[in-house]
Amino acid sequence: MSAVFEFDEADLAITGGDHSDDDDDDGNHVSTPNGLESGYASENDTAEPTPISADERLYEVPLAEDFISSSVQESKRKHKKACKNDFDVLKVLGRGAYGKVSLCRHVETNRLYAMKVLKKASLFVHAKNAEHTKAEREILEEVRHPFIVQLMYAFQTNDRLYLILQYAMGGELFTQMAAEQMFSENVARFYIAELVLALEHLHSLGIVYRDLKPENCLLDGEGHVLLTDFGLSKQALGPDDKANTICGTAEYMAPEILMEMHYDKSVDWWTLGILMFEMLTGDTPFRANNKKKTLDAIQNKKLNVPYYVTNDGKDLLNRLLRKNPNGRLGSGNDGTKRVKSHRWFRKINWNDLKERKVTPPIIPVVVRFIFWFIKQRLTLLLSY
């Protein structure tokens, strides 16, 4: 299905006034019927926006132009415009401070998608909110990869932005990790390897992800990984470019970010190491009683890998979790190649994996959802 990105409203900047909201968009994550996992975390999981100074309060991002896809701007072909009426909203998957995510059905094709709705008024409370939303839209439009969630449509109304995303029926990887408590190395290897390919693709485009964690790793209906949530990602980094924004989730942040140093894609390999450690042990390696102690441990505590992890697994973890980013596995121009060549991955056929020829170790249970969906459709039909 070809992607269509169109926005129609001329003026998207919100500078003041009363922006009332007809929908009940406040509150926390909403659980789904019968304990069904939504596949999308509540937006409350997003890191808090950086407080802004008085001078920044008048900052505006010209979203009216920025939210029109470059492919649409440059193409002479006529694209069919998408709008809210093209979709039936079936159920709420998650809520957050800036909006909500709902399961929806495309009326014409009957396909299921995740509809992310963002309130413009909330986005413009802080300048960074608008920047993050703009960056996420641009990255999702640019990226096409089997292990990264796809943006299918984007449009807007007077007071909201709509992103129609690929629906991950298998839910969050976090849910599987919580259920299993610990993965075997064979299971962990599959997910880590798919994430290696996703990061490889992002880095080839000059994108540093910066927020790798179980909640941002979704599973499709077959059990393959879909990386999502690019609000904290950094674009347009060349081989020698560095970023300096302090962002991410505390337990997964690399030491150089906490030390307010300039950093590059090496931070993603650190977070991959944290995630791998969590899969194999059931916990992150530097978790402490409070956030301050956790951040201190990340910078100063020596990595302690449990005895039951294989020697190859220990070696990979120690290389990914080196506190010096220049010596970390994955750094440098050939970093990804060296990651993929590590002996812990010796059983991985990278070409077959990328082509989705490798059967996932865990097949998500989606039967309950299918029955629920059929029931909802029958109820609707009988009501006519």
mmCIF file of C-alpha atoms in Angstrom:
data_model
loop_
_atom_site.group_PDB
_atom_site.id
_atom_site.type_symbol
_atom_site.label_atom_id
_atom_site.label_comp_id
_atom_site.label_asym_id
_atom_site.label_seq_id
_atom_site.Cartn_x
_atom_site.Cartn_y
_atom_site.Cartn_z
ATOM 1 C CA MET A 1 0.000 0.000 0.000
ATOM 2 C CA SER A 2 1.505 3.333 -0.984
ATOM 3 C CA ALA A 3 1.914 5.911 1.738
ATOM 4 C CA VAL A 4 -0.026 9.146 1.479
ATOM 5 C CA PHE A 5 0.922 12.175 3.545
ATOM 6 C CA GLU A 6 -1.337 15.178 3.123
ATOM 7 C CA PHE A 7 -2.236 18.111 5.335
ATOM 8 C CA ASP A 8 -4.830 20.606 4.229
ATOM 9 C CA GLU A 9 -5.236 23.351 6.834
ATOM 10 C CA ALA A 10 -3.380 26.562 6.073
ATOM 11 C CA ASP A 11 -2.626 27.712 9.599
ATOM 12 C CA LEU A 12 -1.372 25.287 12.193
ATOM 13 C CA ALA A 13 0.408 27.638 14.596
ATOM 14 C CA ILE A 14 -1.415 28.091 17.876
ATOM 15 C CA THR A 15 -0.405 31.222 19.792
ATOM 16 C CA GLY A 16 -3.139 31.718 22.368
ATOM 17 C CA GLY A 17 -6.814 31.622 23.167
ATOM 18 C CA ASP A 18 -9.035 28.963 24.609
ATOM 19 C CA HIS A 19 -8.447 25.561 23.074
ATOM 20 C CA SER A 20 -11.267 23.540 24.527
ATOM 21 C CA ASP A 21 -11.439 19.840 23.912
ATOM 22 C CA ASP A 22 -14.644 17.975 23.142
ATOM 23 C CA ASP A 23 -13.072 14.550 23.676
ATOM 24 C CA ASP A 24 -12.003 13.156 27.011
ATOM 25 C CA ASP A 25 -8.303 12.987 26.238
ATOM 26 C CA ASP A 26 -7.027 13.353 29.779
ATOM 27 C CA GLY A 27 -5.946 10.465 31.937
ATOM 28 C CA ASN A 28 -3.634 7.521 31.923
ATOM 29 C CA HIS A 29 -3.275 4.327 29.926
ATOM 30 C CA VAL A 30 -6.561 2.554 29.329
ATOM 31 C CA SER A 31 -6.578 -1.222 29.478
ATOM 32 C CA THR A 32 -8.293 -3.040 26.674
ATOM 33 C CA PRO A 33 -11.094 -5.636 26.867
ATOM 34 C CA ASN A 34 -10.244 -9.080 28.197
ATOM 35 C CA GLY A 35 -6.725 -8.034 29.102
ATOM 36 C CA LEU A 36 -5.790 -7.580 25.449
ATOM 37 C CA GLU A 37 -2.515 -5.785 24.942
ATOM 38 C CA SER A 38 -2.817 -2.671 22.848
ATOM 39 C CA GLY A 39 0.567 -2.823 21.163
ATOM 40 C CA TYR A 40 1.067 0.858 21.926
ATOM 41 C CA ALA A 41 2.249 2.263 25.239
ATOM 42 C CA SER A 42 0.551 5.231 26.827
ATOM 43 C CA GLU A 43 2.129 8.470 25.730
ATOM 44 C CA ASN A 44 2.754 9.182 29.405
ATOM 45 C CA ASP A 45 5.841 7.003 28.936
ATOM 46 C CA THR A 46 7.431 9.757 26.838
ATOM 47 C CA ALA A 47 10.162 11.735 28.585
ATOM 48 C CA GLU A 48 9.009 15.035 30.059
ATOM 49 C CA PRO A 49 9.594 18.056 27.784
ATOM 50 C CA THR A 50 12.528 20.277 28.691
ATOM 51 C CA PRO A 51 11.343 23.438 30.537
ATOM 52 C CA ILE A 52 11.641 26.502 28.353
ATOM 53 C CA SER A 53 12.747 30.019 29.105
ATOM 54 C CA ALA A 54 10.596 33.110 28.712
ATOM 55 C CA ASP A 55 12.274 33.904 25.397
ATOM 56 C CA GLU A 56 11.267 30.540 23.976
ATOM 57 C CA ARG A 57 7.592 30.857 24.791
ATOM 58 C CA LEU A 58 6.877 32.690 21.539
ATOM 59 C CA TYR A 59 8.669 30.043 19.497
ATOM 60 C CA GLU A 60 6.576 28.574 16.671
ATOM 61 C CA VAL A 61 7.229 25.740 14.284
ATOM 62 C CA PRO A 62 5.596 26.425 10.882
ATOM 63 C CA LEU A 63 3.854 23.083 10.925
ATOM 64 C CA ALA A 64 1.471 24.026 8.134
ATOM 65 C CA GLU A 65 4.351 23.499 5.715
ATOM 66 C CA ASP A 66 6.439 21.050 7.713
ATOM 67 C CA PHE A 67 3.595 18.576 8.050
ATOM 68 C CA ILE A 68 3.176 18.318 4.278
ATOM 69 C CA SER A 69 5.226 15.425 3.017
ATOM 70 C CA SER A 70 8.120 16.322 0.742
ATOM 71 C CA SER A 71 7.056 13.445 -1.492
ATOM 72 C CA VAL A 72 3.674 15.116 -1.890
ATOM 73 C CA GLN A 73 5.193 18.566 -2.375
ATOM 74 C CA GLU A 74 7.551 17.415 -5.114
ATOM 75 C CA SER A 75 5.271 14.948 -6.877
ATOM 76 C CA LYS A 76 3.092 16.045 -9.781
ATOM 77 C CA ARG A 77 0.804 13.066 -9.368
ATOM 78 C CA LYS A 78 -2.595 13.465 -7.796
ATOM 79 C CA HIS A 79 -2.846 11.716 -4.433
ATOM 80 C CA LYS A 80 -6.097 10.800 -2.834
ATOM 81 C CA LYS A 81 -6.361 12.790 0.356
ATOM 82 C CA ALA A 82 -7.009 10.988 3.603
ATOM 83 C CA CYS A 83 -9.231 12.435 6.286
ATOM 84 C CA LYS A 84 -10.784 11.445 9.593
ATOM 85 C CA ASN A 85 -13.963 10.183 7.894
ATOM 86 C CA ASP A 86 -11.951 7.545 6.036
ATOM 87 C CA PHE A 87 -11.505 5.640 9.301
ATOM 88 C CA ASP A 88 -13.777 4.006 11.870
ATOM 89 C CA VAL A 89 -12.373 4.309 15.383
ATOM 90 C CA LEU A 90 -12.856 0.942 17.117
ATOM 91 C CA LYS A 91 -11.294 1.334 20.546
ATOM 92 C CA VAL A 92 -8.807 3.401 22.536
ATOM 93 C CA LEU A 93 -5.397 1.757 22.934
ATOM 94 C CA GLY A 94 -3.663 4.366 25.080
ATOM 95 C CA ARG A 95 -3.903 7.926 26.344
ATOM 96 C CA GLY A 96 -1.318 10.531 27.227
ATOM 97 C CA ALA A 97 -0.774 14.195 27.951
ATOM 98 C CA TYR A 98 -0.651 15.138 24.273
ATOM 99 C CA GLY A 99 -3.362 12.918 22.826
ATOM 100 C CA LYS A 100 -4.310 9.285 22.379
ATOM 101 C CA VAL A 101 -3.808 6.199 20.231
ATOM 102 C CA SER A 102 -6.809 4.247 18.936
ATOM 103 C CA LEU A 103 -7.359 1.142 16.886
ATOM 104 C CA CYS A 104 -9.105 2.106 13.667
ATOM 105 C CA ARG A 105 -10.382 0.511 10.468
ATOM 106 C CA HIS A 106 -9.902 1.977 7.019
ATOM 107 C CA VAL A 107 -13.432 2.111 5.627
ATOM 108 C CA GLU A 108 -12.516 1.390 2.007
ATOM 109 C CA THR A 109 -9.991 -1.424 2.520
ATOM 110 C CA ASN A 110 -11.112 -2.834 5.920
ATOM 111 C CA ARG A 111 -7.493 -2.799 7.076
ATOM 112 C CA LEU A 112 -6.644 -2.122 10.717
ATOM 113 C CA TYR A 113 -4.316 0.686 11.756
ATOM 114 C CA ALA A 114 -3.280 2.567 14.870
ATOM 115 C CA MET A 115 -4.513 6.172 14.824
ATOM 116 C CA LYS A 116 -2.303 8.519 16.827
ATOM 117 C CA VAL A 117 -4.153 11.772 17.539
ATOM 118 C CA LEU A 118 -2.183 14.732 18.893
ATOM 119 C CA LYS A 119 -3.780 17.899 20.246
ATOM 120 C CA LYS A 120 -2.156 20.985 18.732
ATOM 121 C CA ALA A 121 -2.782 23.082 21.817
ATOM 122 C CA SER A 122 -0.875 20.597 23.980
ATOM 123 C CA LEU A 123 1.993 20.394 21.506
ATOM 124 C CA PHE A 124 2.551 24.121 21.592
ATOM 125 C CA VAL A 125 2.726 24.431 25.371
ATOM 126 C CA HIS A 126 6.457 23.781 24.938
ATOM 127 C CA ALA A 127 8.454 24.451 21.793
ATOM 128 C CA LYS A 128 10.186 21.072 22.012
ATOM 129 C CA ASN A 129 6.881 19.219 21.734
ATOM 130 C CA ALA A 130 6.273 20.565 18.247
ATOM 131 C CA GLU A 131 9.861 19.822 17.247
ATOM 132 C CA HIS A 132 9.587 16.217 18.426
ATOM 133 C CA THR A 133 6.313 15.717 16.562
ATOM 134 C CA LYS A 134 7.758 17.181 13.387
ATOM 135 C CA ALA A 135 10.855 14.981 13.694
ATOM 136 C CA GLU A 136 8.777 11.848 14.252
ATOM 137 C CA ARG A 137 6.643 12.519 11.185
ATOM 138 C CA GLU A 138 9.699 13.187 8.997
ATOM 139 C CA ILE A 139 11.512 10.071 10.176
ATOM 140 C CA LEU A 140 8.495 7.800 9.781
ATOM 141 C CA GLU A 141 7.967 9.112 6.279
ATOM 142 C CA GLU A 142 11.575 8.512 5.291
ATOM 143 C CA VAL A 143 12.073 5.097 6.856
ATOM 144 C CA ARG A 144 10.915 1.890 5.185
ATOM 145 C CA HIS A 145 12.152 -1.246 6.909
ATOM 146 C CA PRO A 146 10.610 -4.608 7.863
ATOM 147 C CA PHE A 147 11.375 -4.060 11.559
ATOM 148 C CA ILE A 148 10.265 -0.432 11.880
ATOM 149 C CA VAL A 149 6.625 0.605 12.177
ATOM 150 C CA GLN A 150 5.311 2.332 9.048
ATOM 151 C CA LEU A 151 3.435 5.582 8.739
ATOM 152 C CA MET A 152 0.584 5.008 6.300
ATOM 153 C CA TYR A 153 -1.298 8.325 6.293
ATOM 154 C CA ALA A 154 -1.049 11.730 7.937
ATOM 155 C CA PHE A 155 -3.602 14.541 7.998
ATOM 156 C CA GLN A 156 -4.971 17.239 10.264
ATOM 157 C CA THR A 157 -8.041 19.130 11.402
ATOM 158 C CA ASN A 158 -8.230 22.588 12.930
ATOM 159 C CA ASP A 159 -7.132 21.394 16.359
ATOM 160 C CA ARG A 160 -5.559 17.954 15.883
ATOM 161 C CA LEU A 161 -2.849 16.083 14.011
ATOM 162 C CA TYR A 162 -3.484 12.501 12.883
ATOM 163 C CA LEU A 163 -0.840 9.858 12.217
ATOM 164 C CA ILE A 164 -2.153 6.554 10.848
ATOM 165 C CA LEU A 165 0.386 3.876 11.699
ATOM 166 C CA GLN A 166 0.865 0.189 11.004
ATOM 167 C CA TYR A 167 -0.977 -1.719 13.735
ATOM 168 C CA ALA A 168 1.180 -4.115 15.750
ATOM 169 C CA MET A 169 -1.280 -6.845 16.661
ATOM 170 C CA GLY A 170 1.273 -8.733 18.765
ATOM 171 C CA GLY A 171 1.525 -6.011 21.393
ATOM 172 C CA GLU A 172 4.656 -4.835 23.164
ATOM 173 C CA LEU A 173 7.831 -6.852 23.579
ATOM 174 C CA PHE A 174 7.649 -5.628 27.179
ATOM 175 C CA THR A 175 4.560 -7.800 27.710
ATOM 176 C CA GLN A 176 6.360 -10.929 26.534
ATOM 177 C CA MET A 177 9.366 -10.103 28.702
ATOM 178 C CA ALA A 178 7.142 -9.606 31.743
ATOM 179 C CA ALA A 179 5.358 -12.911 31.102
ATOM 180 C CA GLU A 180 8.560 -14.904 30.599
ATOM 181 C CA GLN A 181 10.591 -12.961 33.207
ATOM 182 C CA MET A 182 13.769 -14.065 31.437
ATOM 183 C CA PHE A 183 14.432 -15.080 27.840
ATOM 184 C CA SER A 184 16.720 -17.895 26.819
ATOM 185 C CA GLU A 185 19.675 -16.738 24.771
ATOM 186 C CA ASN A 186 18.156 -18.179 21.604
ATOM 187 C CA VAL A 187 14.971 -16.158 22.104
ATOM 188 C CA ALA A 188 16.858 -12.995 23.052
ATOM 189 C CA ARG A 189 19.195 -13.427 20.085
ATOM 190 C CA PHE A 190 16.295 -13.320 17.631
ATOM 191 C CA TYR A 191 14.886 -10.041 18.947
ATOM 192 C CA ILE A 192 18.279 -8.406 19.433
ATOM 193 C CA ALA A 193 19.295 -9.380 15.888
ATOM 194 C CA GLU A 194 16.153 -7.850 14.372
ATOM 195 C CA LEU A 195 16.815 -4.683 16.365
ATOM 196 C CA VAL A 196 20.402 -4.643 15.083
ATOM 197 C CA LEU A 197 19.020 -4.534 11.538
ATOM 198 C CA ALA A 198 16.574 -1.769 12.465
ATOM 199 C CA LEU A 199 19.337 0.327 14.053
ATOM 200 C CA GLU A 200 21.629 -0.357 11.103
ATOM 201 C CA HIS A 201 19.024 1.098 8.763
ATOM 202 C CA LEU A 202 18.391 4.158 10.936
ATOM 203 C CA HIS A 203 22.094 4.874 11.293
ATOM 204 C CA SER A 204 22.587 4.571 7.528
ATOM 205 C CA LEU A 205 20.091 7.433 7.190
ATOM 206 C CA GLY A 206 21.876 9.554 9.787
ATOM 207 C CA ILE A 207 19.228 8.907 12.459
ATOM 208 C CA VAL A 208 20.107 8.234 16.106
ATOM 209 C CA TYR A 209 17.140 6.583 17.813
ATOM 210 C CA ARG A 210 17.943 7.481 21.468
ATOM 211 C CA ASP A 211 15.016 5.737 23.189
ATOM 212 C CA LEU A 212 15.397 1.977 22.779
ATOM 213 C CA LYS A 213 13.459 0.101 25.480
ATOM 214 C CA PRO A 214 10.974 -2.803 25.615
ATOM 215 C CA GLU A 215 7.930 -0.497 25.520
ATOM 216 C CA ASN A 216 9.064 0.905 22.156
ATOM 217 C CA CYS A 217 9.519 -2.530 20.594
ATOM 218 C CA LEU A 218 6.219 -3.819 19.243
ATOM 219 C CA LEU A 219 5.465 -7.212 17.732
ATOM 220 C CA ASP A 220 3.447 -7.813 14.599
ATOM 221 C CA GLY A 221 0.958 -10.657 14.321
ATOM 222 C CA GLU A 222 3.716 -13.103 13.360
ATOM 223 C CA GLY A 223 6.026 -12.076 16.200
ATOM 224 C CA HIS A 224 8.562 -9.899 14.371
ATOM 225 C CA VAL A 225 9.837 -6.708 15.987
ATOM 226 C CA LEU A 226 8.503 -3.296 14.971
ATOM 227 C CA LEU A 227 10.461 -0.377 16.399
ATOM 228 C CA THR A 228 8.189 2.595 17.148
ATOM 229 C CA ASP A 229 8.079 6.058 18.772
ATOM 230 C CA PHE A 230 10.610 8.360 17.125
ATOM 231 C CA GLY A 231 9.800 11.482 19.117
ATOM 232 C CA LEU A 232 13.255 11.590 20.711
ATOM 233 C CA SER A 233 15.226 10.597 17.613
ATOM 234 C CA LYS A 234 17.872 12.857 16.124
ATOM 235 C CA GLN A 235 18.011 13.367 12.362
ATOM 236 C CA ALA A 236 20.634 14.373 9.826
ATOM 237 C CA LEU A 237 23.759 13.288 11.690
ATOM 238 C CA GLY A 238 26.695 12.716 9.380
ATOM 239 C CA PRO A 239 29.557 10.297 10.165
ATOM 240 C CA ASP A 240 31.419 12.969 12.149
ATOM 241 C CA ASP A 241 28.430 14.850 13.592
ATOM 242 C CA LYS A 242 27.462 14.799 17.252
ATOM 243 C CA ALA A 243 24.319 15.481 19.283
ATOM 244 C CA ASN A 244 24.183 16.982 22.769
ATOM 245 C CA THR A 245 20.552 16.860 23.958
ATOM 246 C CA ILE A 246 19.975 15.072 27.261
ATOM 247 C CA CYS A 247 17.059 12.746 26.565
ATOM 248 C CA GLY A 248 15.946 9.152 26.846
ATOM 249 C CA THR A 249 14.731 6.830 29.597
ATOM 250 C CA ALA A 250 16.909 6.894 32.731
ATOM 251 C CA GLU A 251 17.798 3.190 33.028
ATOM 252 C CA TYR A 252 18.785 3.001 29.354
ATOM 253 C CA MET A 253 20.704 6.267 28.932
ATOM 254 C CA ALA A 254 24.366 6.053 27.941
ATOM 255 C CA PRO A 255 27.030 7.539 30.249
ATOM 256 C CA GLU A 256 28.077 10.178 27.714
ATOM 257 C CA ILE A 257 24.534 11.571 27.624
ATOM 258 C CA LEU A 258 24.444 11.856 31.417
ATOM 259 C CA MET A 259 27.858 13.531 31.411
ATOM 260 C CA GLU A 260 26.496 16.131 28.942
ATOM 261 C CA MET A 261 29.076 15.182 26.336
ATOM 262 C CA HIS A 262 28.557 15.325 22.594
ATOM 263 C CA TYR A 263 27.541 11.896 21.361
ATOM 264 C CA ASP A 264 26.670 9.894 18.243
ATOM 265 C CA LYS A 265 25.042 6.596 17.244
ATOM 266 C CA SER A 266 27.097 4.775 19.897
ATOM 267 C CA VAL A 267 24.364 5.617 22.414
ATOM 268 C CA ASP A 268 22.016 3.264 20.545
ATOM 269 C CA TRP A 269 24.446 0.365 20.913
ATOM 270 C CA TRP A 270 24.630 1.063 24.640
ATOM 271 C CA THR A 271 20.846 0.871 24.948
ATOM 272 C CA LEU A 272 20.826 -2.319 22.888
ATOM 273 C CA GLY A 273 23.231 -3.789 25.438
ATOM 274 C CA ILE A 274 20.958 -2.703 28.293
ATOM 275 C CA LEU A 275 17.977 -4.307 26.561
ATOM 276 C CA MET A 276 19.897 -7.522 25.899
ATOM 277 C CA PHE A 277 20.941 -7.670 29.569
ATOM 278 C CA GLU A 278 17.320 -7.161 30.624
ATOM 279 C CA MET A 279 16.113 -9.937 28.333
ATOM 280 C CA LEU A 280 18.639 -12.409 29.729
ATOM 281 C CA THR A 281 18.356 -11.503 33.423
ATOM 282 C CA GLY A 282 14.942 -9.928 33.956
ATOM 283 C CA ASP A 283 16.338 -6.545 35.031
ATOM 284 C CA THR A 284 18.491 -3.688 33.787
ATOM 285 C CA PRO A 285 22.126 -3.780 34.993
ATOM 286 C CA PHE A 286 22.312 -0.435 36.796
ATOM 287 C CA ARG A 287 18.890 -0.126 38.409
ATOM 288 C CA ALA A 288 19.043 1.315 41.940
ATOM 289 C CA ASN A 289 16.617 2.445 44.651
ATOM 290 C CA ASN A 290 16.086 5.852 43.083
ATOM 291 C CA LYS A 291 16.772 7.716 39.871
ATOM 292 C CA LYS A 292 19.807 9.579 41.219
ATOM 293 C CA LYS A 293 21.515 6.352 42.293
ATOM 294 C CA THR A 294 20.623 4.717 38.978
ATOM 295 C CA LEU A 295 22.216 7.534 36.985
ATOM 296 C CA ASP A 296 25.293 7.404 39.217
ATOM 297 C CA ALA A 297 25.583 3.632 38.722
ATOM 298 C CA ILE A 298 25.404 4.019 34.945
ATOM 299 C CA GLN A 299 28.432 6.296 35.060
ATOM 300 C CA ASN A 300 30.495 4.572 37.744
ATOM 301 C CA LYS A 301 29.383 1.016 38.531
ATOM 302 C CA LYS A 302 31.170 -1.925 36.933
ATOM 303 C CA LEU A 303 29.015 -4.240 34.826
ATOM 304 C CA ASN A 304 28.289 -7.546 36.556
ATOM 305 C CA VAL A 305 26.964 -10.236 34.190
ATOM 306 C CA PRO A 306 25.367 -13.276 35.913
ATOM 307 C CA TYR A 307 27.192 -16.605 35.762
ATOM 308 C CA TYR A 308 24.494 -18.345 33.712
ATOM 309 C CA VAL A 309 25.005 -16.125 30.663
ATOM 310 C CA THR A 310 27.229 -17.869 28.112
ATOM 311 C CA ASN A 311 30.760 -16.645 27.516
ATOM 312 C CA ASP A 312 29.773 -15.274 24.113
ATOM 313 C CA GLY A 313 26.833 -13.464 25.664
ATOM 314 C CA LYS A 314 29.037 -12.000 28.400
ATOM 315 C CA ASP A 315 31.580 -10.849 25.856
ATOM 316 C CA LEU A 316 28.962 -9.103 23.718
ATOM 317 C CA LEU A 317 27.408 -7.397 26.752
ATOM 318 C CA ASN A 318 30.783 -6.185 27.982
ATOM 319 C CA ARG A 319 31.608 -4.782 24.555
ATOM 320 C CA LEU A 320 28.235 -3.060 24.075
ATOM 321 C CA LEU A 321 28.248 -1.629 27.605
ATOM 322 C CA ARG A 322 31.685 -0.055 27.601
ATOM 323 C CA LYS A 323 31.403 3.333 29.246
ATOM 324 C CA ASN A 324 33.871 4.887 26.798
ATOM 325 C CA PRO A 325 31.829 5.324 23.591
ATOM 326 C CA ASN A 326 34.946 5.276 21.404
ATOM 327 C CA GLY A 327 35.736 1.739 22.540
ATOM 328 C CA ARG A 328 32.145 0.513 22.473
ATOM 329 C CA LEU A 329 31.181 -2.176 19.984
ATOM 330 C CA GLY A 330 29.153 -0.495 17.256
ATOM 331 C CA SER A 331 31.096 2.762 17.233
ATOM 332 C CA GLY A 332 32.926 3.961 14.144
ATOM 333 C CA ASN A 333 32.116 3.723 10.460
ATOM 334 C CA ASP A 334 32.116 -0.091 10.377
ATOM 335 C CA GLY A 335 30.513 -0.455 13.795
ATOM 336 C CA THR A 336 27.367 -2.287 12.739
ATOM 337 C CA LYS A 337 29.380 -4.750 10.680
ATOM 338 C CA ARG A 338 31.444 -5.591 13.762
ATOM 339 C CA VAL A 339 28.301 -6.052 15.849
ATOM 340 C CA LYS A 340 26.848 -8.470 13.302
ATOM 341 C CA SER A 341 30.155 -10.352 13.128
ATOM 342 C CA HIS A 342 30.270 -11.038 16.864
ATOM 343 C CA ARG A 343 30.284 -14.750 17.618
ATOM 344 C CA TRP A 344 27.103 -14.518 19.721
ATOM 345 C CA PHE A 345 25.319 -14.000 16.374
ATOM 346 C CA ARG A 346 27.122 -16.814 14.546
ATOM 347 C CA LYS A 347 23.863 -18.773 14.088
ATOM 348 C CA ILE A 348 22.079 -15.788 12.536
ATOM 349 C CA ASN A 349 21.606 -15.684 8.768
ATOM 350 C CA TRP A 350 21.287 -11.923 8.385
ATOM 351 C CA ASN A 351 19.829 -12.043 4.873
ATOM 352 C CA ASP A 352 17.128 -14.535 5.837
ATOM 353 C CA LEU A 353 16.369 -12.532 8.963
ATOM 354 C CA LYS A 354 15.912 -9.294 7.026
ATOM 355 C CA GLU A 355 13.613 -11.044 4.560
ATOM 356 C CA ARG A 356 11.533 -12.344 7.486
ATOM 357 C CA LYS A 357 12.280 -15.947 6.598
ATOM 358 C CA VAL A 358 13.227 -16.824 10.171
ATOM 359 C CA THR A 359 10.315 -18.004 12.323
ATOM 360 C CA PRO A 360 9.963 -15.895 15.497
ATOM 361 C CA PRO A 361 10.463 -17.836 18.753
ATOM 362 C CA ILE A 362 7.252 -16.471 20.286
ATOM 363 C CA ILE A 363 4.033 -16.257 18.277
ATOM 364 C CA PRO A 364 1.742 -13.626 19.848
ATOM 365 C CA VAL A 365 -1.707 -14.738 20.945
ATOM 366 C CA VAL A 366 -4.091 -12.657 18.844
ATOM 367 C CA VAL A 367 -7.096 -14.999 18.856
ATOM 368 C CA ARG A 368 -8.853 -13.047 21.604
ATOM 369 C CA PHE A 369 -8.538 -9.891 19.580
ATOM 370 C CA ILE A 370 -9.912 -11.545 16.450
ATOM 371 C CA PHE A 371 -12.993 -12.786 18.315
ATOM 372 C CA TRP A 372 -13.446 -9.386 19.933
ATOM 373 C CA PHE A 373 -13.194 -7.631 16.562
ATOM 374 C CA ILE A 374 -15.678 -10.001 14.896
ATOM 375 C CA LYS A 375 -18.095 -9.500 17.783
ATOM 376 C CA GLN A 376 -17.863 -5.728 17.443
ATOM 377 C CA ARG A 377 -18.482 -5.889 13.685
ATOM 378 C CA LEU A 378 -21.485 -8.212 14.085
ATOM 379 C CA THR A 379 -22.961 -5.961 16.760
ATOM 380 C CA LEU A 380 -22.609 -2.996 14.446
ATOM 381 C CA LEU A 381 -24.197 -4.800 11.504
ATOM 382 C CA LEU A 382 -27.129 -6.055 13.586
ATOM 383 C CA SER A 383 -27.795 -2.539 14.849
ATOM 384 C CA TYR A 384 -28.724 -1.335 11.360
#
